[in-house]
Coordinates of N, CA and C and ligand atoms in Angstrom, one line a residue:
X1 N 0.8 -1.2 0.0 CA 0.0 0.0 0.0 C 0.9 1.3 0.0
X2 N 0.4 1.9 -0.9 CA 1.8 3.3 -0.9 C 1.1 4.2 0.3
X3 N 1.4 5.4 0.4 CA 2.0 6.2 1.5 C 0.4 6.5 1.4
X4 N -0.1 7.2 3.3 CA -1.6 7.7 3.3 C -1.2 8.7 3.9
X5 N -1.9 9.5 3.2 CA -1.4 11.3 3.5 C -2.8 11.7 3.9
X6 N -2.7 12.4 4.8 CA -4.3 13.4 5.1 C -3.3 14.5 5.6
X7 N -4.0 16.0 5.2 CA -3.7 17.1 5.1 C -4.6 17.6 6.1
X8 N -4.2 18.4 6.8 CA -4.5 19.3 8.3 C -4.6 21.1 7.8
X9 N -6.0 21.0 8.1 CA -6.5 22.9 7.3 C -6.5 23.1 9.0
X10 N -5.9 24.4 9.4 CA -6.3 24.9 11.1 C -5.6 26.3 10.9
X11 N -5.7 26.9 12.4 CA -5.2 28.3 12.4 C -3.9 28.9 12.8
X12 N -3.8 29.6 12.2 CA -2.4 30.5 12.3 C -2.8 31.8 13.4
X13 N -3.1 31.1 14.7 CA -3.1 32.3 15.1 C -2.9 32.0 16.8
X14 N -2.5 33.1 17.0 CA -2.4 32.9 18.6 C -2.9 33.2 19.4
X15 N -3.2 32.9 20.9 CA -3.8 33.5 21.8 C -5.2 32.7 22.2
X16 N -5.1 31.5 21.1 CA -6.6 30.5 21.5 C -6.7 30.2 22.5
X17 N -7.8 30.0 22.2 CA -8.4 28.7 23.7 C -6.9 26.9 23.9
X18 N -6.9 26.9 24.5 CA -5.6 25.7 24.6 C -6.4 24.3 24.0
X19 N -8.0 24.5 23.9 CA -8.6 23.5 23.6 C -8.0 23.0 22.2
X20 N -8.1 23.8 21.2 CA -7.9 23.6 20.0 C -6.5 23.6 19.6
X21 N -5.4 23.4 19.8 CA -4.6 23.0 19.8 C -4.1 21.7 20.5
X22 N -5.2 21.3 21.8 CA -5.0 19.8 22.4 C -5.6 18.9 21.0
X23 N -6.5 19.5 20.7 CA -7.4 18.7 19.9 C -6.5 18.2 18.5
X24 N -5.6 19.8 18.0 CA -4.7 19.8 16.9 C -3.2 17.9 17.3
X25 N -3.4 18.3 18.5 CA -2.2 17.3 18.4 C -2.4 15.9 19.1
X26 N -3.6 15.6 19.3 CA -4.5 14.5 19.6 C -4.2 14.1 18.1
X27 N -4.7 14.7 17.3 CA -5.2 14.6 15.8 C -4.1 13.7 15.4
X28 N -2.8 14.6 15.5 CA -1.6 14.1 14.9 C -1.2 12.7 16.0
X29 N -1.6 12.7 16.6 CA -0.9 11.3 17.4 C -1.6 10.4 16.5
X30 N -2.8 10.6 16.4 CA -4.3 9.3 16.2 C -3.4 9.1 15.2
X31 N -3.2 10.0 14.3 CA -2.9 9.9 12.6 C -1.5 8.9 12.5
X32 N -0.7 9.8 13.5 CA 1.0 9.0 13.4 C 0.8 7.4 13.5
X33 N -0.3 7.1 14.7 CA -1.1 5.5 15.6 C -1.0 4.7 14.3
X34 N -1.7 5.6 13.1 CA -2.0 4.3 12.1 C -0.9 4.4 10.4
X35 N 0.2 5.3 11.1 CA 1.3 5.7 10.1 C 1.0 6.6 9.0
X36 N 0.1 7.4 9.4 CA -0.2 8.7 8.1 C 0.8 9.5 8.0
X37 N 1.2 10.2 7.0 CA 1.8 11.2 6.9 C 1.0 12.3 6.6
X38 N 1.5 13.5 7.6 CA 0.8 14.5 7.5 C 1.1 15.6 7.0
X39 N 0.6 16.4 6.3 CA 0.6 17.5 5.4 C -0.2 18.9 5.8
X40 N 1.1 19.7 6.3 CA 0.1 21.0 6.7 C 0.7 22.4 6.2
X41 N -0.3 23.3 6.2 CA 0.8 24.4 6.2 C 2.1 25.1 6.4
X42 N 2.3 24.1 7.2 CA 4.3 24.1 7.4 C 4.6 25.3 8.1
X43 N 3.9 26.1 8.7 CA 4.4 27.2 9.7 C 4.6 26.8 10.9
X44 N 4.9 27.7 11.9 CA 5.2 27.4 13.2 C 4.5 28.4 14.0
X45 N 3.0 28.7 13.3 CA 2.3 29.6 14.0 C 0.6 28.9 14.3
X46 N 0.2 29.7 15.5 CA -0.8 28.9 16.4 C -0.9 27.4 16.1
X47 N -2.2 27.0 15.4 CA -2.4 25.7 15.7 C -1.6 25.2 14.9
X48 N -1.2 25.9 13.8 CA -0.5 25.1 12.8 C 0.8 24.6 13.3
X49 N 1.4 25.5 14.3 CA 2.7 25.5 15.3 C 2.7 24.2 16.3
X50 N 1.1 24.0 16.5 CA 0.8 22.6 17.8 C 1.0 21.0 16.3
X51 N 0.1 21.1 15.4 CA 0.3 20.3 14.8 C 2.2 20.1 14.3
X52 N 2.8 20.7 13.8 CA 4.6 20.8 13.3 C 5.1 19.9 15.1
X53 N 4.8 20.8 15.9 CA 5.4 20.0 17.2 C 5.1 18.7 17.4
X54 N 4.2 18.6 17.4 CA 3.2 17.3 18.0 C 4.0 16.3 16.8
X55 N 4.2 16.5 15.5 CA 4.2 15.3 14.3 C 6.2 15.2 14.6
X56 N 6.9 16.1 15.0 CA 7.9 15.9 15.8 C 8.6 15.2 16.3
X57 N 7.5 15.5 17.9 CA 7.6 14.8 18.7 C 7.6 13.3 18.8
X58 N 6.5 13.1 18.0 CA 6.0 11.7 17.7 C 7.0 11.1 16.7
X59 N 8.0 12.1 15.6 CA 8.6 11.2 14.8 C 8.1 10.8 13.7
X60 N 7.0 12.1 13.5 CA 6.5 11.4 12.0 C 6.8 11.7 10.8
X61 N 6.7 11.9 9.9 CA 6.3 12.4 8.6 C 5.7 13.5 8.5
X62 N 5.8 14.9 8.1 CA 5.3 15.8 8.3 C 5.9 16.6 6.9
X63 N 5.0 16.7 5.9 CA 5.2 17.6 4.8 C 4.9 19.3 5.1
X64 N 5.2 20.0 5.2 CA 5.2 21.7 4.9 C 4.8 22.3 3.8
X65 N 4.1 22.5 3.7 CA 3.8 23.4 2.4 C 3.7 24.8 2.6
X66 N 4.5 26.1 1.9 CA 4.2 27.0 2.5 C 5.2 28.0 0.7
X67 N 4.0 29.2 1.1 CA 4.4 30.2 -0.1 C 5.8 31.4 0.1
X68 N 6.6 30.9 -1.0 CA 7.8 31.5 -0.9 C 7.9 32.9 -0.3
X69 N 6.6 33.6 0.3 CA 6.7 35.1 0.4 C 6.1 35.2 2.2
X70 N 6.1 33.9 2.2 CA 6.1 33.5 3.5 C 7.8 33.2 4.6
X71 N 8.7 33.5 3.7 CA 9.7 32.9 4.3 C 9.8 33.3 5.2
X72 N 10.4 32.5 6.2 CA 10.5 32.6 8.0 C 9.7 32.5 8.5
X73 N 8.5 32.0 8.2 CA 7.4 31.4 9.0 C 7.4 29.7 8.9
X74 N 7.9 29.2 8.6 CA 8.2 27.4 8.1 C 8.9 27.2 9.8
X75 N 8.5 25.8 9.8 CA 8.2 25.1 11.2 C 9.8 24.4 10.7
X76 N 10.8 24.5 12.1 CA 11.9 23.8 11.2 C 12.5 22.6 11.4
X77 N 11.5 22.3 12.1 CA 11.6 20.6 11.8 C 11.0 19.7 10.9
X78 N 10.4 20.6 10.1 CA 9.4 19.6 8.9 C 10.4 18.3 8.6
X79 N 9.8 17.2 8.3 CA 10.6 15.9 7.6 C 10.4 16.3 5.3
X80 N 9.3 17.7 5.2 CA 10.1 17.7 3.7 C 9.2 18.9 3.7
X81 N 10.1 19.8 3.2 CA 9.3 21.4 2.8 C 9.3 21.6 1.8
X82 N 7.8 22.0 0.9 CA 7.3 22.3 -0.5 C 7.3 23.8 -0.6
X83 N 7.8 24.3 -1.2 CA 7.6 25.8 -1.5 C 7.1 26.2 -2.8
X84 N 5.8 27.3 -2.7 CA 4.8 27.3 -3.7 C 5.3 28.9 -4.3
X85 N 4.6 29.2 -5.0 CA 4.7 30.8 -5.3 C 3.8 31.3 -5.0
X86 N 2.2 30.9 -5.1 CA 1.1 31.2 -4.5 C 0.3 30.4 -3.5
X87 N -0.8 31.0 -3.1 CA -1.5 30.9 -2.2 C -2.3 29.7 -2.7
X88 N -2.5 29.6 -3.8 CA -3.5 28.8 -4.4 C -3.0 27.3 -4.8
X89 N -1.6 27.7 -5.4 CA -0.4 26.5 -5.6 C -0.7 26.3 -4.6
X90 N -0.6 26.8 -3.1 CA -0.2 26.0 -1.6 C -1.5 25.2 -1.6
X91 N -2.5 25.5 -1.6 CA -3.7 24.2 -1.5 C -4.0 23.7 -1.9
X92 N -3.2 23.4 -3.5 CA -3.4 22.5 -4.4 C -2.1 21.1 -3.9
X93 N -0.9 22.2 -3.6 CA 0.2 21.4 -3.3 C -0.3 20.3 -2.3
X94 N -1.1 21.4 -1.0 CA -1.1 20.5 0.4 C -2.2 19.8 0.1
X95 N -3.4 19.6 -0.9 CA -4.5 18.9 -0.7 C -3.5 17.5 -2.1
X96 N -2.4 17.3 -2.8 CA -2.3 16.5 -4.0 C -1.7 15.2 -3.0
X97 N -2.5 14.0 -3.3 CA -2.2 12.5 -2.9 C -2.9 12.4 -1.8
X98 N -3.3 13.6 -1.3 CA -3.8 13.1 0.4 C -5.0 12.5 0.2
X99 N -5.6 11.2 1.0 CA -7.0 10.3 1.3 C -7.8 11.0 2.1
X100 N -7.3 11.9 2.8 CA -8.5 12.7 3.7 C -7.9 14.4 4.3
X101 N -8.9 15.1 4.1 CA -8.3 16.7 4.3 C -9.5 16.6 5.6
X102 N -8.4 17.0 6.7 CA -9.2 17.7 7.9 C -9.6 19.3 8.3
X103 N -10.5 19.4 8.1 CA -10.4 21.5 9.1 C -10.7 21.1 10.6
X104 N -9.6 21.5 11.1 CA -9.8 22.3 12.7 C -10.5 23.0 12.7
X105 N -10.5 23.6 13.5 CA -11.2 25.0 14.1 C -10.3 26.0 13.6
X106 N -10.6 26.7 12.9 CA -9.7 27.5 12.4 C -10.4 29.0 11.7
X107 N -9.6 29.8 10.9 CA -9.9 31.1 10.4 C -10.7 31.1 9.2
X108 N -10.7 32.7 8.8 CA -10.8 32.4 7.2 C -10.1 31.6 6.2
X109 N -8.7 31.8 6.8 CA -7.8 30.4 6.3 C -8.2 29.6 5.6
X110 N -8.6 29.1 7.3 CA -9.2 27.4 6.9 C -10.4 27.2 6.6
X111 N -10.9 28.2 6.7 CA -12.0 28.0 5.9 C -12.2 28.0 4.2
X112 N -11.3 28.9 3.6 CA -11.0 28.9 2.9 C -10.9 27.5 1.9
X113 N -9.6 26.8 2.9 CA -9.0 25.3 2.7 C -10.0 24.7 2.1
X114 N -11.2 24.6 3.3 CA -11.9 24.0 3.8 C -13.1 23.8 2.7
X115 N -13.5 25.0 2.1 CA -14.5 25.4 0.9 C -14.2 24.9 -0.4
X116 N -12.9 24.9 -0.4 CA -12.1 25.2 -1.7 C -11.9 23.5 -2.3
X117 N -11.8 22.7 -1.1 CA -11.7 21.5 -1.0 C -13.0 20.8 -1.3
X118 N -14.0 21.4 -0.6 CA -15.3 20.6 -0.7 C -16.2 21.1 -2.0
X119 N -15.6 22.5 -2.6 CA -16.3 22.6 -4.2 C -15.3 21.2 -4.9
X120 N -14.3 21.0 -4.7 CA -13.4 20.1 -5.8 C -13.9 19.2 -5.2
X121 N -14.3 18.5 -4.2 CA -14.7 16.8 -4.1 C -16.4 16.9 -5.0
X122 N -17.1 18.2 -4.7 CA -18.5 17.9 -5.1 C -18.3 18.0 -6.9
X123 N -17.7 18.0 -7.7 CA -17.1 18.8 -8.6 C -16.3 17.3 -9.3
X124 N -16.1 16.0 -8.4 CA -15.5 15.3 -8.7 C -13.6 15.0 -8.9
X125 N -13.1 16.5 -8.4 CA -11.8 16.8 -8.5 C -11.0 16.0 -7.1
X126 N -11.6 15.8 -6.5 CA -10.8 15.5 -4.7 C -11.7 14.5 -4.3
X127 N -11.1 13.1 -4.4 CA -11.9 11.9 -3.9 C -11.4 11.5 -2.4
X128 N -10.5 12.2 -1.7 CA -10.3 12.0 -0.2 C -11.6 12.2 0.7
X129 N -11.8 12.0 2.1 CA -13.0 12.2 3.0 C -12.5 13.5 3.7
X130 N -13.3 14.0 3.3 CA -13.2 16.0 3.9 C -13.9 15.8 5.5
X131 N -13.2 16.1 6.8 CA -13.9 16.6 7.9 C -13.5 17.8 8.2
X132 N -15.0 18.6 9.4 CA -14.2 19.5 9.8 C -14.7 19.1 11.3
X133 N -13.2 19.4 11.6 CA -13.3 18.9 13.3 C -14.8 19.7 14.2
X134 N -16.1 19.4 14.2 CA -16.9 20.5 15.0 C -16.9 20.5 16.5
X135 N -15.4 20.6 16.8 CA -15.0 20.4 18.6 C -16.1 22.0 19.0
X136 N -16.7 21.2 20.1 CA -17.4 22.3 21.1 C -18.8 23.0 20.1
X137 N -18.8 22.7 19.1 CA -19.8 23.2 18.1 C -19.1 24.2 17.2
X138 N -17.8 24.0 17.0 CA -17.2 25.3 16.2 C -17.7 25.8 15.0
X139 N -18.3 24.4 14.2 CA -18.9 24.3 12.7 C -20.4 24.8 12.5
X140 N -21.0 24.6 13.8 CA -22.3 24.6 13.9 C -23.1 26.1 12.6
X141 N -21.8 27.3 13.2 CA -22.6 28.2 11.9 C -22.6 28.0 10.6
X142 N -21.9 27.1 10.4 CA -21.1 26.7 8.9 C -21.9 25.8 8.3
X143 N -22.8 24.7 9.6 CA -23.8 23.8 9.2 C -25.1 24.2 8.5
X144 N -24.9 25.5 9.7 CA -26.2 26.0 9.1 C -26.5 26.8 8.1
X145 N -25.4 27.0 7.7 CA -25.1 28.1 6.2 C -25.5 27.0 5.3
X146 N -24.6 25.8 5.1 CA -25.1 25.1 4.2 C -26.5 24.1 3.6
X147 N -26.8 24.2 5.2 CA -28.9 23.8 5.5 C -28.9 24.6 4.8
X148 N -29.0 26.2 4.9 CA -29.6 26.7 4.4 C -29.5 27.2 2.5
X149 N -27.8 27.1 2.2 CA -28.2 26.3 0.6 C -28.7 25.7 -0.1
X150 N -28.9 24.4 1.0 CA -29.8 22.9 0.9 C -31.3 22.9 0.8
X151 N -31.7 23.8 1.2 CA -33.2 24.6 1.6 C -33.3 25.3 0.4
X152 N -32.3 26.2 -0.4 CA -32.6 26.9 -1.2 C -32.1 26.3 -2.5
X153 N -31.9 25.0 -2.6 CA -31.9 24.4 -3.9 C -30.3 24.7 -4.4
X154 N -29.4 25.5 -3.8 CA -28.1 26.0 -3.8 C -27.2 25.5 -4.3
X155 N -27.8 23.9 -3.4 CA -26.9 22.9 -3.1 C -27.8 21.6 -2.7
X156 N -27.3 20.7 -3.5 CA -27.6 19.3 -3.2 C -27.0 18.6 -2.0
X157 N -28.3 17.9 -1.5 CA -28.3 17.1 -0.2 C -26.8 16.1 -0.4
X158 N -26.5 15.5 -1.1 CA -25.8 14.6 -1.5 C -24.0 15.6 -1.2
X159 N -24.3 16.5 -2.0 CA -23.0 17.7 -1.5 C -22.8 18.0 -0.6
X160 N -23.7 18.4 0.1 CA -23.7 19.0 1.2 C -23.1 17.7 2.6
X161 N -23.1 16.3 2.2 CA -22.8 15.1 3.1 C -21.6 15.1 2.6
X162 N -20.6 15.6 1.4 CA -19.6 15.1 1.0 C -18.6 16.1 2.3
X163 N -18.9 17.0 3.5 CA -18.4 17.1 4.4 C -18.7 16.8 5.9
X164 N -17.9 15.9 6.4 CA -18.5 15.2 7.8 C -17.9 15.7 8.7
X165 N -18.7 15.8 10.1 CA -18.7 16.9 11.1 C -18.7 16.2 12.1
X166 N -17.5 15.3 12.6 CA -17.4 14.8 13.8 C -17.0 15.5 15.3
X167 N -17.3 15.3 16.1 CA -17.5 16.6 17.2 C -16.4 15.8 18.1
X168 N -15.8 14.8 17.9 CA -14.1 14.9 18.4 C -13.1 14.2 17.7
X169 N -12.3 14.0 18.0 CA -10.9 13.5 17.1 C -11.4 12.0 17.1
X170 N -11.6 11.3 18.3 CA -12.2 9.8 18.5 C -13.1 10.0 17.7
X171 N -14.2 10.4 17.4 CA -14.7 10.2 16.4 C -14.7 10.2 15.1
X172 N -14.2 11.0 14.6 CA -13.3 11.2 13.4 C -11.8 9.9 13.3
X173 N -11.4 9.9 13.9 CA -10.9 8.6 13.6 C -11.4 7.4 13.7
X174 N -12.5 7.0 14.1 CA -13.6 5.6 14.4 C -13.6 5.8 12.5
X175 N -14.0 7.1 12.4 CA -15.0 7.1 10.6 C -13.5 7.1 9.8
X176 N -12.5 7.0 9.9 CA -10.7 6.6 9.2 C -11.1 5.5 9.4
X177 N -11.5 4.6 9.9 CA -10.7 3.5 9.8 C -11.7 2.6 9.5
X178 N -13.1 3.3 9.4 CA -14.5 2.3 8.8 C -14.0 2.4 7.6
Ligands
AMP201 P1 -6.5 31.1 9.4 O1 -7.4 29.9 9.5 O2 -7.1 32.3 8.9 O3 -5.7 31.3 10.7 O4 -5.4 30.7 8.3 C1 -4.7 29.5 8.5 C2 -4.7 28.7 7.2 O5 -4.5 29.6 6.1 C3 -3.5 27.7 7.3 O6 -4.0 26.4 7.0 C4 -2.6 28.3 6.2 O7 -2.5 27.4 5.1 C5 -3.1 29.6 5.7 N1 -2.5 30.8 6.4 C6 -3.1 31.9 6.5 N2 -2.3 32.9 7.2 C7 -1.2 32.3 7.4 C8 0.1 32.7 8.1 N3 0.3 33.9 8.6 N4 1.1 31.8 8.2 C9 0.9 30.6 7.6 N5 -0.2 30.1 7.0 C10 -1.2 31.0 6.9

């Protein structure tokens, strides 16, 4: 079986709640547990800073992807750093080979990731399993944005399930490994 990559969408920011960063590096353990290699933004800021530690620590595999206009924000222990020119290269870079893209709790960022990912799976472009972590109900307004697409014909019911909203890491890993 060749290499199983899942890519990690979260935030670059500091000053969170400590939750979401436990949760970020829970993530990375579960994932290391069953030998994934993980793929993230490659900085060494907020959550994205807990995931680069955590995949480290543990000794894993840890791709970086990050835009050349970014330099000096790259996490420096990555195990292999991709350098893009754009913003857009970077989400194509960090979403190419991976079986499953996760969003944390995270910013416009990751939200971004997160959108950008789930037009290309509905679209047929991205056959990985898209979650976004909904620790504490983070997702909850994001659910209801899309009900309400779903309600308005926007968006198909069927699209709208192509993103799954597990409300902890243990759960979201139960649904890896079904
Ligand atoms: P946000 O969710 O708005 O904090 O943005 C974080 C996500 O967007 C990450 O997954 C990164 O890929 C990207 N990103 C946005 N701002 C930064 C930054 N200052 N440093 C590194 N990555 C960033």
């Amino acid at each position: 079986m060749g290499e199983r990559k899942a890519v990690i969408f979260c935030s670059a920011s500091y000053g969170l709640d400590p939750k979401y960063g436990m949760a970020a590096r829970e993530a990375v353990r579960a994932l290391h547990a069953l030998n994934w290699t993980i793929v993230s933004g490659g900085s060494f800021r907020g959550t994205m800073g807990d995931v680069a530690e955590e995949a480290y620590r543990c000794g894993g595999r840890h791709i970086g992807v990050i835009p050349r206009f970014m330099k000096g924000l790259e996490y420096p222990h990555l195990t292999e750093l991709v350098w893009t020119d754009t913003m857009s290269q970077r989400k194509e870079a960090m979403r190419a080979g991976t079986r499953a893209a996760i969003a944390l709790p995270g910013g416009i960022g990751t939200l971004d990731e997160l959108i950008e990912t789930h037009v290309l799976a509905k679209l047929g472009r991205y056959d990985g399993r898209l979650y976004a972590l909904n620790l504490d109900g983070f997702y909850e307004p994001f659910k209801r944005l899309l009900d309400h697409y779903v309600a308005a014909d926007m968006l198909d019911a069927d699209s709208r399930r192509l993103i799954r909203f597990p409300e902890t890491v243990e759960e979201m890993m139960t649904d890896f490994c079904g």
